[in-house]
XYZ file of C-alpha atoms in Angstrom:
761
model
C 36.068 -89.679 -2.780
C 36.825 -90.592 0.782
C 36.514 -86.920 1.864
C 33.052 -86.708 0.254
C 31.917 -89.974 1.864
C 32.994 -88.695 5.324
C 31.369 -85.151 5.138
C 28.229 -86.326 3.292
C 27.657 -89.538 5.183
C 26.868 -91.341 1.869
C 28.649 -94.056 -0.125
C 30.034 -93.126 -3.464
C 30.564 -95.465 -6.449
C 33.380 -98.059 -6.213
C 36.795 -96.398 -7.082
C 39.161 -97.562 -9.675
C 42.136 -99.342 -8.122
C 44.593 -98.828 -10.932
C 47.494 -96.362 -10.749
C 47.316 -95.149 -14.332
C 46.239 -91.568 -15.246
C 43.068 -92.835 -16.701
C 42.106 -94.528 -13.487
C 42.885 -91.356 -11.440
C 40.792 -89.227 -13.890
C 37.944 -91.720 -13.559
C 38.003 -91.506 -9.786
C 38.055 -87.612 -9.784
C 35.130 -87.717 -12.315
C 33.188 -89.895 -9.872
C 33.778 -87.350 -7.111
C 32.773 -84.445 -9.393
C 29.612 -86.312 -10.537
C 28.663 -86.824 -6.879
C 29.097 -83.140 -6.216
C 26.999 -82.346 -9.247
C 24.309 -84.720 -8.096
C 23.905 -82.585 -4.943
C 22.843 -79.686 -7.089
C 26.264 -77.893 -7.213
C 27.132 -76.300 -10.513
C 30.826 -76.954 -11.334
C 32.309 -74.236 -13.487
C 35.743 -74.659 -15.147
C 36.801 -77.597 -12.939
C 38.023 -80.610 -14.851
C 39.413 -83.935 -13.679
C 42.503 -83.665 -15.788
C 43.642 -80.429 -14.138
C 43.197 -81.850 -10.761
C 45.058 -85.077 -11.557
C 47.857 -82.969 -13.072
C 48.207 -81.106 -9.761
C 46.673 -77.705 -10.683
C 46.689 -76.156 -7.189
C 44.187 -73.303 -8.036
C 41.754 -75.814 -9.518
C 42.112 -78.141 -6.533
C 41.578 -75.393 -4.024
C 38.447 -74.259 -6.013
C 37.063 -77.755 -5.772
C 37.818 -78.023 -2.067
C 36.017 -74.676 -1.473
C 33.049 -75.946 -3.525
C 32.878 -79.041 -1.244
C 33.164 -76.883 1.923
C 30.481 -74.501 0.709
C 28.104 -77.284 -0.149
C 28.545 -79.671 2.753
C 29.661 -77.436 5.601
C 27.981 -74.110 4.964
C 25.101 -74.376 2.521
C 22.812 -76.202 4.970
C 23.203 -73.327 7.418
C 19.866 -71.338 7.538
C 18.716 -68.739 10.019
C 15.298 -67.340 9.501
C 15.127 -68.475 5.845
C 18.273 -66.642 4.770
C 20.911 -67.900 2.384
C 23.834 -69.900 3.779
C 26.334 -67.041 3.998
C 23.855 -64.509 5.319
C 22.383 -67.159 7.654
C 25.823 -67.897 9.108
C 26.565 -64.193 9.507
C 23.180 -63.592 11.291
C 23.909 -66.574 13.546
C 27.292 -65.012 14.523
C 25.714 -61.557 15.085
C 22.999 -62.944 17.367
C 25.441 -65.080 19.383
C 27.941 -62.168 19.941
C 25.366 -59.408 20.397
C 25.715 -59.348 24.206
C 29.544 -59.085 24.109
C 31.357 -55.815 24.517
C 33.694 -54.594 21.654
C 32.330 -57.358 19.255
C 30.634 -56.156 16.089
C 30.392 -58.903 13.432
C 29.493 -57.370 10.071
C 31.453 -59.635 7.601
C 33.788 -62.641 7.384
C 37.118 -60.765 7.235
C 38.067 -57.692 9.244
C 35.338 -58.196 11.935
C 37.374 -61.209 13.209
C 40.862 -59.667 13.245
C 41.017 -58.932 16.986
C 40.015 -62.491 17.872
C 37.192 -61.371 20.248
C 34.510 -62.737 17.916
C 35.962 -66.387 18.067
C 36.303 -66.012 21.895
C 32.720 -64.755 22.141
C 31.283 -67.649 20.243
C 33.095 -70.130 22.442
C 32.162 -68.280 25.670
C 28.480 -68.015 24.637
C 28.203 -71.773 24.382
C 30.852 -72.942 26.786
C 31.474 -70.169 29.253
C 33.678 -72.286 31.428
C 36.342 -72.584 28.735
C 37.314 -68.914 28.416
C 37.496 -66.042 31.015
C 36.184 -63.535 28.620
C 36.363 -60.626 31.075
C 40.203 -60.696 30.946
C 40.495 -60.424 27.141
C 41.592 -57.094 25.652
C 40.752 -55.768 22.248
C 44.259 -54.391 21.813
C 45.860 -57.865 22.150
C 44.574 -59.738 19.048
C 47.357 -62.397 19.019
C 46.462 -63.627 22.483
C 42.763 -63.556 21.717
C 43.198 -65.529 18.440
C 45.548 -68.123 19.894
C 43.290 -68.535 22.922
C 40.326 -69.234 20.659
C 42.213 -71.525 18.261
C 43.761 -73.634 21.179
C 40.574 -73.988 23.088
C 38.629 -74.905 19.973
C 41.156 -77.595 19.054
C 41.471 -79.023 22.596
C 37.854 -78.938 23.720
C 35.678 -78.680 20.638
C 37.501 -80.923 18.167
C 37.870 -78.026 15.714
C 41.329 -78.181 14.024
C 43.506 -75.078 13.634
C 42.655 -74.038 10.136
C 43.992 -70.561 10.639
C 47.220 -68.959 11.903
C 46.918 -66.002 14.261
C 49.895 -64.302 12.614
C 48.318 -64.554 9.076
C 45.088 -62.865 10.358
C 46.777 -60.109 12.289
C 49.337 -59.429 9.546
C 46.866 -59.228 6.720
C 44.827 -56.036 6.015
C 41.864 -58.193 4.902
C 41.890 -61.819 6.020
C 40.761 -64.494 3.567
C 36.964 -64.535 3.668
C 36.592 -68.133 2.558
C 39.047 -69.406 5.179
C 37.313 -67.520 8.073
C 33.861 -68.584 6.749
C 35.003 -72.206 6.691
C 36.469 -72.012 10.135
C 33.409 -70.267 11.593
C 31.129 -72.868 10.032
C 32.963 -75.439 12.167
C 31.811 -73.603 15.197
C 28.288 -73.582 13.921
C 28.360 -77.427 13.419
C 30.181 -77.949 16.697
C 27.420 -76.081 18.486
C 24.557 -77.786 16.557
C 23.304 -79.181 19.832
C 23.225 -75.677 21.260
C 21.493 -74.585 18.047
C 18.764 -77.157 18.712
C 18.441 -75.611 22.119
C 18.239 -72.166 20.652
C 15.488 -73.273 18.280
C 13.631 -74.719 21.245
C 14.207 -71.468 23.166
C 12.934 -69.429 20.204
C 9.785 -71.485 20.110
C 9.272 -71.053 23.932
C 10.042 -67.360 23.682
C 7.461 -66.929 20.838
C 4.818 -68.853 22.860
C 5.610 -66.928 26.109
C 5.505 -63.602 24.220
C 1.984 -64.488 23.026
C 1.065 -65.499 26.492
C 2.526 -62.320 28.129
C 0.771 -60.218 25.588
C -2.486 -61.928 26.191
C -2.042 -61.734 29.920
C -1.338 -58.042 29.645
C -4.506 -57.607 27.620
C -6.367 -59.539 30.236
C -4.977 -57.394 33.055
C -5.768 -54.228 31.019
C -9.336 -55.443 30.463
C -9.765 -56.280 34.207
C -8.459 -52.883 35.268
C -10.485 -50.927 32.695
C -13.558 -52.879 33.626
C -12.950 -52.330 37.370
C -12.397 -48.646 36.858
C -15.428 -48.208 34.681
C -17.692 -50.210 37.004
C -16.369 -48.259 39.993
C -17.141 -44.904 38.177
C -20.597 -46.191 37.373
C -21.036 -47.271 40.987
C -20.093 -43.822 42.269
C -22.098 -41.905 39.562
C -25.520 -43.714 39.905
C -26.225 -42.572 43.552
C -25.464 -39.002 42.465
C -27.953 -39.399 39.597
C -30.491 -41.105 41.889
C -30.261 -38.345 44.521
C -33.654 -36.616 44.287
C -33.332 -34.207 47.220
C -34.594 -30.890 45.833
C -32.950 -27.527 46.386
C -34.955 -24.627 47.853
C -34.139 -22.043 45.243
C -34.193 -21.772 41.461
C -30.473 -20.787 41.527
C -29.493 -23.893 43.382
C -31.518 -26.149 41.078
C -30.056 -24.429 38.005
C -26.597 -25.115 39.381
C -27.586 -28.766 39.554
C -28.631 -28.634 35.991
C -25.284 -26.975 35.115
C -23.478 -29.853 37.008
C -25.538 -32.293 34.953
C -24.504 -30.543 31.753
C -20.801 -30.846 32.754
C -21.394 -34.540 33.423
C -22.907 -35.148 29.968
C -20.432 -32.945 27.982
C -17.187 -33.444 29.971
C -17.281 -36.464 32.269
C -19.450 -39.031 30.463
C -18.016 -38.900 26.868
C -14.564 -40.257 27.987
C -16.357 -43.061 29.766
C -18.352 -43.826 26.624
C -14.971 -44.181 24.784
C -13.619 -46.378 27.614
C -16.666 -48.642 27.366
C -16.178 -48.895 23.545
C -12.463 -49.488 24.059
C -13.300 -52.199 26.578
C -15.454 -54.111 24.096
C -12.784 -53.629 21.416
C -10.085 -54.921 23.678
C -12.241 -57.933 24.617
C -12.995 -58.851 21.011
C -9.333 -58.441 19.971
C -8.073 -60.548 22.946
C -10.606 -63.323 22.170
C -9.441 -63.251 18.466
C -5.860 -63.519 19.465
C -6.544 -66.276 21.890
C -8.352 -68.302 19.195
C -5.579 -67.701 16.784
C -2.910 -68.896 19.205
C -4.849 -71.963 20.171
C -5.583 -70.676 23.712
C -8.792 -71.026 25.697
C -11.310 -68.085 25.587
C -10.805 -65.419 28.208
C -13.388 -65.373 31.064
C -13.305 -62.159 32.955
C -13.666 -62.116 36.767
C -17.094 -62.498 38.130
C -19.201 -59.333 37.484
C -16.802 -58.015 34.817
C -18.196 -59.650 31.631
C -19.017 -57.429 28.717
C -22.699 -58.176 29.499
C -22.150 -56.973 33.145
C -20.659 -53.794 31.864
C -23.598 -53.278 29.508
C -26.174 -53.946 32.288
C -24.344 -51.551 34.632
C -24.235 -48.961 31.790
C -27.939 -49.436 31.162
C -28.589 -48.807 34.855
C -26.508 -45.631 34.621
C -28.437 -44.341 31.605
C -31.737 -45.141 33.263
C -30.761 -43.183 36.276
C -29.511 -40.443 34.031
C -32.725 -40.123 32.106
C -34.767 -40.052 35.346
C -32.363 -37.394 36.777
C -32.781 -34.980 33.917
C -36.536 -35.363 33.895
C -36.566 -34.771 37.695
C -34.343 -31.651 37.351
C -36.579 -30.118 34.698
C -39.681 -30.960 36.706
C -38.138 -29.441 39.839
C -37.183 -26.226 37.908
C -40.782 -26.032 36.648
C -42.016 -26.518 40.204
C -39.719 -23.885 41.579
C -40.660 -21.521 38.800
C -44.362 -22.048 39.747
C -43.483 -21.739 43.416
C -41.569 -18.401 42.921
C -44.511 -17.123 40.919
C -47.016 -18.203 43.590
C -44.922 -16.890 46.400
C -44.531 -13.542 44.647
C -48.337 -13.525 44.047
C -48.934 -14.355 47.700
C -46.733 -11.555 48.827
C -48.334 -9.008 46.603
C -51.970 -10.006 47.580
C -50.934 -10.151 51.243
C -49.299 -6.762 51.090
C -52.388 -5.195 49.385
C -54.709 -6.751 51.912
C -52.537 -5.775 54.915
C -52.475 -2.226 53.523
C -56.251 -2.152 53.278
C -56.755 -3.514 56.760
C -54.350 -1.012 58.373
C -56.330 1.003 60.912
C -59.540 -0.823 60.318
C -59.639 -2.446 63.727
C -59.151 0.903 65.464
C -61.840 2.399 63.299
C -64.250 -0.427 64.222
C -63.462 -0.186 67.948
C -64.022 3.622 67.915
C -67.001 4.570 70.191
C -67.746 7.803 68.269
C -71.460 6.817 68.101
C -71.876 7.400 71.824
C -71.736 11.109 71.437
C -73.348 11.353 67.947
C -76.741 12.795 67.113
C -79.359 10.909 65.248
C -78.279 12.368 61.952
C -74.686 11.559 62.678
C -75.717 8.074 63.633
C -77.487 7.668 60.327
C -74.373 8.980 58.533
C -72.225 6.583 60.555
C -74.649 3.760 59.640
C -74.407 4.586 55.941
C -70.625 4.768 56.243
C -70.637 1.455 58.120
C -72.809 -0.148 55.439
C -70.347 0.944 52.830
C -67.550 -0.589 54.815
C -69.500 -3.845 55.198
C -69.854 -3.974 51.383
C -66.158 -3.317 51.047
C -65.389 -5.990 53.581
C -67.559 -8.455 51.716
C -65.755 -7.603 48.451
C -62.324 -8.299 50.209
C -63.606 -11.822 51.201
C -62.544 -13.125 47.771
C -58.943 -11.752 48.116
C -58.615 -13.448 51.457
C -59.777 -16.732 50.123
C -57.280 -16.316 47.210
C -54.457 -15.667 49.691
C -55.457 -18.845 51.635
C -55.736 -20.838 48.403
C -52.221 -19.728 47.276
C -50.767 -20.544 50.646
C -52.351 -24.041 50.465
C -50.860 -24.547 46.943
C -47.467 -23.464 48.204
C -47.723 -26.112 50.927
C -48.759 -28.837 48.502
C -45.720 -27.964 46.263
C -43.371 -28.161 49.263
C -42.340 -24.569 49.175
C -39.220 -24.189 51.322
C -40.527 -21.059 53.077
C -43.982 -22.486 53.826
C -43.716 -21.780 57.646
C -43.508 -18.049 57.118
C -46.224 -18.095 54.403
C -48.444 -20.096 56.759
C -47.800 -17.702 59.650
C -48.627 -14.681 57.540
C -51.707 -16.363 56.104
C -52.844 -17.267 59.613
C -52.358 -13.690 60.779
C -54.462 -12.454 57.811
C -57.172 -15.019 58.471
C -57.206 -14.233 62.194
C -57.389 -10.492 61.511
C -60.125 -11.161 58.992
C -62.155 -13.046 61.590
C -61.540 -10.248 64.104
C -62.691 -7.559 61.541
C -65.817 -9.605 60.921
C -66.593 -9.804 64.621
C -65.824 -6.138 65.187
C -67.918 -5.198 62.175
C -70.810 -7.137 63.538
C -70.436 -5.572 66.967
C -70.256 -1.948 65.681
C -73.291 -2.556 63.434
C -75.337 -3.706 66.437
C -74.101 -0.758 68.571
C -75.029 1.765 65.804
C -78.424 0.278 65.373
C -79.126 0.464 69.113
C -77.903 3.946 69.236
C -80.032 4.852 66.255
C -83.170 3.570 67.988
C -82.383 5.402 71.085
C -81.815 8.612 69.287
C -84.907 8.243 67.229
C -86.851 8.112 70.573
C -84.992 11.190 71.796
C -85.715 12.739 68.416
C -89.443 12.365 68.929
C -88.996 14.178 72.207
C -87.098 16.865 70.461
C -89.710 17.171 67.660
C -91.871 19.398 69.762
C -88.886 21.326 70.689
C -87.797 21.500 67.105
C -91.031 22.998 65.991
C -90.374 25.661 68.376
C -86.670 26.113 67.390
C -86.967 25.785 63.583
C -84.334 28.350 62.677
C -81.854 26.674 64.916
C -82.792 23.257 63.567
C -82.252 24.375 59.971
C -78.850 25.713 60.794
C -77.929 22.415 62.518
C -78.985 20.344 59.538
C -77.000 22.438 57.144
C -73.970 22.112 59.316
C -74.473 18.291 59.447
C -74.667 18.129 55.629
C -71.425 20.130 55.304
C -69.790 17.696 57.686
C -71.025 14.673 55.645
C -69.582 16.191 52.373
C -66.018 15.586 53.651
C -66.279 11.898 52.897
C -66.869 12.156 49.211
C -63.279 12.257 47.907
C -60.815 10.062 45.887
C -59.023 7.606 48.223
C -55.316 6.815 48.078
C -56.186 3.259 47.093
C -57.917 4.668 43.960
C -54.843 6.663 43.127
C -52.630 3.577 43.574
C -54.837 1.595 41.081
C -54.272 4.206 38.413
C -50.530 3.902 38.980
C -50.620 0.094 38.513
C -52.122 0.258 34.955
C -48.952 1.558 33.235
C -46.791 -0.810 35.367
C -48.882 -3.810 34.085
C -48.470 -2.581 30.474
C -44.688 -2.549 30.940
C -44.675 -6.055 32.374
C -46.680 -7.279 29.383
C -44.262 -5.622 26.961
C -41.332 -7.290 28.701
C -43.098 -10.731 28.641
C -43.781 -10.409 24.984
C -40.113 -9.614 24.283
C -39.101 -12.705 26.399
C -41.404 -14.954 24.496
C -40.117 -13.674 21.176
C -36.531 -14.423 22.361
C -37.693 -17.930 23.389
C -39.212 -18.606 20.039
C -35.967 -17.534 18.331
C -33.997 -19.865 20.571
C -36.473 -22.740 19.738
C -35.965 -22.205 15.963
C -32.208 -21.846 16.311
C -31.953 -25.222 18.131
C -34.457 -26.893 15.758
C -32.763 -25.755 12.604
C -29.458 -27.452 13.661
C -31.083 -30.569 15.304
C -33.113 -31.222 12.221
C -29.855 -31.416 10.217
C -27.685 -33.228 12.781
C -30.254 -35.946 13.634
C -30.726 -37.297 10.108
C -26.942 -36.897 9.467
C -26.144 -39.279 12.362
C -28.773 -41.770 11.142
C -27.351 -41.651 7.649
C -23.814 -42.259 8.811
C -24.949 -45.186 10.976
C -26.626 -46.802 7.943
C -23.523 -46.168 5.746
C -21.173 -47.772 8.239
C -23.495 -50.798 8.518
C -23.360 -51.240 4.670
C -19.589 -50.934 4.570
C -19.171 -53.688 7.075
C -21.718 -55.977 5.476
C -21.014 -55.389 1.823
C -17.927 -56.872 0.210
C -16.379 -54.024 -1.790
C -12.643 -54.406 -2.193
C -10.206 -56.076 0.219
C -10.430 -55.859 4.041
C -7.620 -53.217 3.833
C -9.831 -51.204 1.469
C -12.737 -51.498 3.892
C -10.460 -50.474 6.786
C -9.237 -47.416 4.899
C -12.810 -46.493 4.027
C -13.928 -46.756 7.602
C -10.994 -44.721 8.971
C -11.934 -41.966 6.473
C -15.464 -42.095 7.823
C -14.148 -41.959 11.365
C -12.126 -38.870 10.511
C -15.153 -37.155 8.992
C -17.235 -38.102 11.970
C -14.701 -36.682 14.460
C -14.516 -33.506 12.393
C -18.301 -33.133 12.867
C -17.921 -32.709 16.631
C -17.944 -28.834 16.633
C -21.554 -28.893 15.349
C -22.554 -31.085 18.255
C -20.823 -28.735 20.646
C -22.644 -25.766 19.069
C -25.898 -27.521 19.439
C -25.042 -28.154 23.131
C -24.535 -24.411 23.526
C -27.977 -23.595 22.010
C -29.484 -26.345 24.310
C -27.923 -24.627 27.261
C -29.436 -21.258 26.283
C -32.818 -22.990 26.001
C -32.622 -24.486 29.436
C -31.426 -21.232 31.011
C -34.461 -19.581 29.444
C -36.717 -22.318 31.051
C -38.035 -23.464 27.772
C -39.464 -26.978 28.053
C -41.052 -27.579 24.715
C -40.154 -27.100 21.015
C -42.794 -27.702 18.330
C -40.206 -27.121 15.550
C -38.326 -30.370 15.954
C -38.832 -33.938 17.204
C -35.214 -34.171 18.259
C -34.153 -33.469 21.839
C -30.606 -32.885 22.983
C -30.729 -36.272 24.646
C -31.600 -37.912 21.266
C -28.664 -36.232 19.637
C -26.233 -37.128 22.464
C -27.218 -40.829 22.460
C -27.056 -40.981 18.630
C -23.647 -39.349 18.614
C -22.354 -41.748 21.297
C -23.683 -44.726 19.333
C -22.175 -43.424 16.145
C -18.627 -43.138 17.746
C -19.031 -46.536 19.322
C -20.248 -48.180 16.134
C -17.416 -46.779 13.949
C -14.763 -47.879 16.521
C -16.323 -51.286 16.912
C -16.607 -51.875 13.164
C -12.974 -50.844 12.555
C -11.927 -53.283 15.305
C -13.912 -56.061 13.646
C -12.166 -55.466 10.326
C -8.817 -55.379 12.081
C -9.613 -58.744 13.749
C -10.720 -60.202 10.505
C -7.332 -59.188 8.956
C -5.603 -60.853 11.930
C -7.480 -64.042 11.374
C -7.077 -63.990 7.655
C -3.342 -63.549 7.868
C -2.853 -66.037 10.678
C -4.867 -68.697 8.889
C -3.933 -68.006 5.275
C -7.516 -67.211 4.186
C -7.737 -65.834 0.574
C -9.916 -62.756 -0.281
C -12.200 -65.123 -2.269
C -12.679 -67.384 0.758
C -13.343 -64.260 2.983
C -15.939 -63.047 0.524
C -17.541 -66.530 0.458
C -17.634 -66.521 4.282
C -19.187 -63.044 4.339
C -21.816 -64.018 1.763
C -22.856 -67.108 3.803
C -22.968 -65.065 7.015
C -25.030 -62.196 5.434
C -27.501 -64.742 3.967
C -28.246 -66.224 7.446
C -28.098 -62.921 9.371
C -31.823 -62.654 8.823
C -32.326 -59.767 11.293
C -29.543 -57.725 9.613
C -27.920 -56.995 13.016
C -24.433 -58.096 12.031
C -24.855 -61.166 14.220
C -26.565 -64.551 13.828
C -28.622 -65.953 16.678
C -28.236 -69.639 17.599
C -31.025 -70.920 15.367
C -29.734 -68.966 12.312
C -26.239 -70.250 12.959
C -27.534 -73.831 13.248
C -29.366 -73.482 9.938
C -26.244 -72.068 8.326
C -24.162 -75.081 9.486
C -26.705 -77.633 8.284
C -26.768 -75.907 4.867
C -22.973 -76.298 4.734
C -23.268 -80.036 5.347
C -22.696 -80.432 9.009
C -24.562 -83.285 10.636
C -25.491 -81.721 14.000
C -26.917 -83.374 17.114
C -27.707 -81.276 20.215
C -24.453 -82.240 21.951
C -22.284 -81.359 18.898
C -24.091 -78.084 18.294
C -23.619 -77.180 22.031
C -19.900 -77.889 21.652
C -19.627 -75.678 18.605
C -21.622 -72.905 20.314
C -19.227 -73.030 23.227
C -16.364 -72.282 20.703
C -18.102 -69.433 18.800
C -19.948 -67.947 21.797
C -17.728 -68.475 24.866
C -19.606 -65.752 26.778
C -22.958 -67.477 26.249
C -24.672 -64.404 24.711
C -26.616 -66.503 22.292
C -25.133 -64.617 19.357
C -22.385 -65.376 16.760
C -20.345 -62.530 15.285
C -18.781 -62.652 11.866
C -15.361 -62.791 13.581
C -16.310 -65.914 15.534
C -17.877 -67.341 12.372
C -14.673 -67.066 10.277
C -12.625 -68.313 13.211
C -14.749 -71.402 13.316
C -14.898 -71.968 9.554
C -11.104 -71.764 9.267
C -10.133 -73.470 12.546
C -8.491 -76.411 10.729
C -5.986 -74.296 8.760
C -4.164 -72.517 11.489
C -0.457 -73.346 12.007
C -0.342 -72.881 15.805
C 1.896 -74.146 18.531
C 0.583 -76.840 20.862
C 1.230 -77.798 24.459
C 3.119 -80.872 23.267
C 5.441 -78.823 21.132
C 6.166 -76.357 23.943
C 6.769 -79.338 26.273
C 9.295 -80.857 23.759
C 11.103 -77.554 23.542
C 11.480 -77.286 27.300
C 12.712 -80.892 27.271
C 15.508 -79.819 24.951
C 16.535 -76.945 27.244
C 16.433 -79.290 30.217
C 18.702 -81.784 28.469
C 16.048 -84.458 28.213
C 15.221 -84.264 31.977
C 11.587 -84.317 33.100
C 12.218 -81.110 34.965
C 14.104 -77.869 34.475
C 16.229 -75.725 36.764
C 16.009 -71.954 37.267
C 19.632 -71.559 36.106
C 18.882 -73.426 32.808
C 15.925 -71.107 32.199
C 17.981 -68.050 32.868
C 20.807 -69.271 30.632
C 18.639 -70.076 27.646
C 15.796 -67.522 27.815
C 15.718 -63.720 27.846
C 15.657 -62.450 31.464
C 12.005 -61.256 31.548
C 10.769 -64.537 30.095
C 12.985 -66.657 32.223
C 11.620 -64.965 35.429
C 8.048 -65.272 33.989
C 8.507 -69.063 33.807
C 10.288 -69.347 37.223
C 7.480 -67.383 38.862
C 4.704 -69.611 37.419
C 6.217 -73.039 37.262
C 5.170 -75.376 40.057
C 7.951 -77.422 41.946
C 8.567 -80.770 40.248
C 7.470 -83.627 42.464
C 8.659 -86.620 40.461
C 10.951 -89.328 41.945
C 13.922 -88.146 39.808
C 13.639 -84.547 40.985
C 16.397 -82.363 42.679
C 16.177 -79.393 44.951
C 14.820 -76.444 42.927
C 13.442 -78.628 40.148
C 10.528 -76.985 38.213
C 7.607 -78.749 36.479
C 7.711 -77.526 32.855
C 5.063 -80.062 31.783
C 2.175 -78.703 33.905
C 3.323 -75.228 32.920
C 3.158 -76.057 29.229
C -0.410 -77.536 29.505
C -1.508 -74.520 31.519
C -0.484 -72.163 28.719
C -3.126 -73.792 26.519
C -5.813 -74.112 29.209
C -5.291 -77.893 29.537
C -4.690 -77.749 33.239
C -5.647 -75.518 36.181
C -2.208 -74.254 36.960
């Protein structure tokens, strides 16, 4: 009875003072009743046997008392007493070489386990480095002597019995080890405090890593956007079609190779941000505010600028290619017309400057006049071609043709030559007319002579006619015209074949685009329904969405095939397609939105699972939250605006003034977007149920590690916490400035409040 009072700390019933057997049995029964009242089931232990000195029965009762009052209350991470004590030993001895505690018998035979327990809590009592595994007697006696002398633990065991027994008595060792557990209960309190701090710091370190990852990803993405936009805004045209088509090819590479990973990064950035905010809310931490210019809204605005520049760039590229195609056509047309004209004018100036009329007769003059009149008619007909050449040159100038200087120079030479031909034609016409008049006068004089020389005159006229006949032949120009006709026919045949191929490419693209476009739209609608409707558990929804994600990713080859057809269309310089309303840009944007939407929706469900598990929300409660949210999500966007959210709260019985509603909005919308997501909604609705650590609890834990001091030392942190977390605290704790401080003292109080955003540390 005295033993039970000592180890339980309670008073038992008053003992019988008599010396008779009946009195002794009564006292033992009082002890057994007390044991039974503590929930211990006594099997085959009777008071009579103990009074009669039954050693086996007495030892059984003593073991029952030890098990109930020395061991049963030991619990590590909700394990049973025996397993809890074993787990405690394993954790305490884990850092020690050659110690491997797996049980309460042979694991302790070499004595190193006992020495390790002592050294872990009181390192100054044992020089552990000098102990040898092959000297168990020394190890055991060292542990037993130190425990008795410094820890008030009596020698319950003999070293010789342990070493000399194949399997030491489990109950005896378990009893002895439990004495260490109770002796170090103060250290256990410190360990509990350290475990709480480690848990809090682990959360903080993980959150800080997520913040750093977000900041880096945001910086990298913004830097890429900053570098890319000037390239997309560069509107300096190239001079040749080949160079512009290379720009178009570079743009294709950008859209197909360089931009898609950045779309994924942007999506991942938003997912990381939402996950981080959820974890911060669940761990009772303040919302994360990114550095200036790196908010999700800033990223979205920068991305919008990128896509604006991108859209303008592609339009500019296609317009430039159209312009260069027109320029190439005009330049070729200019060269052809100029060459024909220059060939026609070749030798014309020499002909017009010829003074053959000075030695010609009247009939020759008349022939020359007729020939000159024919030339004037031909010259007048060529006036239209010269005007066409000048008009083409003017258009090339207006379209900024790169070789305009040489075109202008050639056009100017043609115009100058044309003016010169006109002047020479006028001059020769006047000279011929003067000569004709002069010769007509002479002819009158010869008339008399002619009458007298008729035979000779007849012969002369015949000769003149023969000479004139030489001019009535097919010219080389007429022959060249006949050659151009079949050439033109061949060009028309080739153009017809090209247009047939273009039409085939248009239909080929349209057939695929008219399937892919609606498919993307259908998938977007289906994903929206999965996330809004409440079919099955969150895990069911997550599984369903991941299956959708897999099917979407498997569709990528069809997008790539369409990109290939689009490239063929652009290379063929096709700029319209009457067979479809979908452009490649429509498909690209839709595909990127689909990938982003499925990833974001999966992340939302994952965050909902995090919140549900952290706050103990049942599936029925989750369904109720979803039903309320869907009812007030009037625009069916998956988000409530501020007015809809306010209406929702009022319908649920909240009495809201402006100040109170502003406070609530700062919780559910820390980034001030004016929108409330379902995740933020369930966080708010279940905010009272979370079992989270507080700054006061962390502060109290640090106080335990510090031995009730108002400050803590670096050595204490290094002794009680894992190395990385100890250094994490040392690097961030401010020096302690209180009057009771010592050199190197650290302020754990301001550090604790800073963890929860309650100070500006």
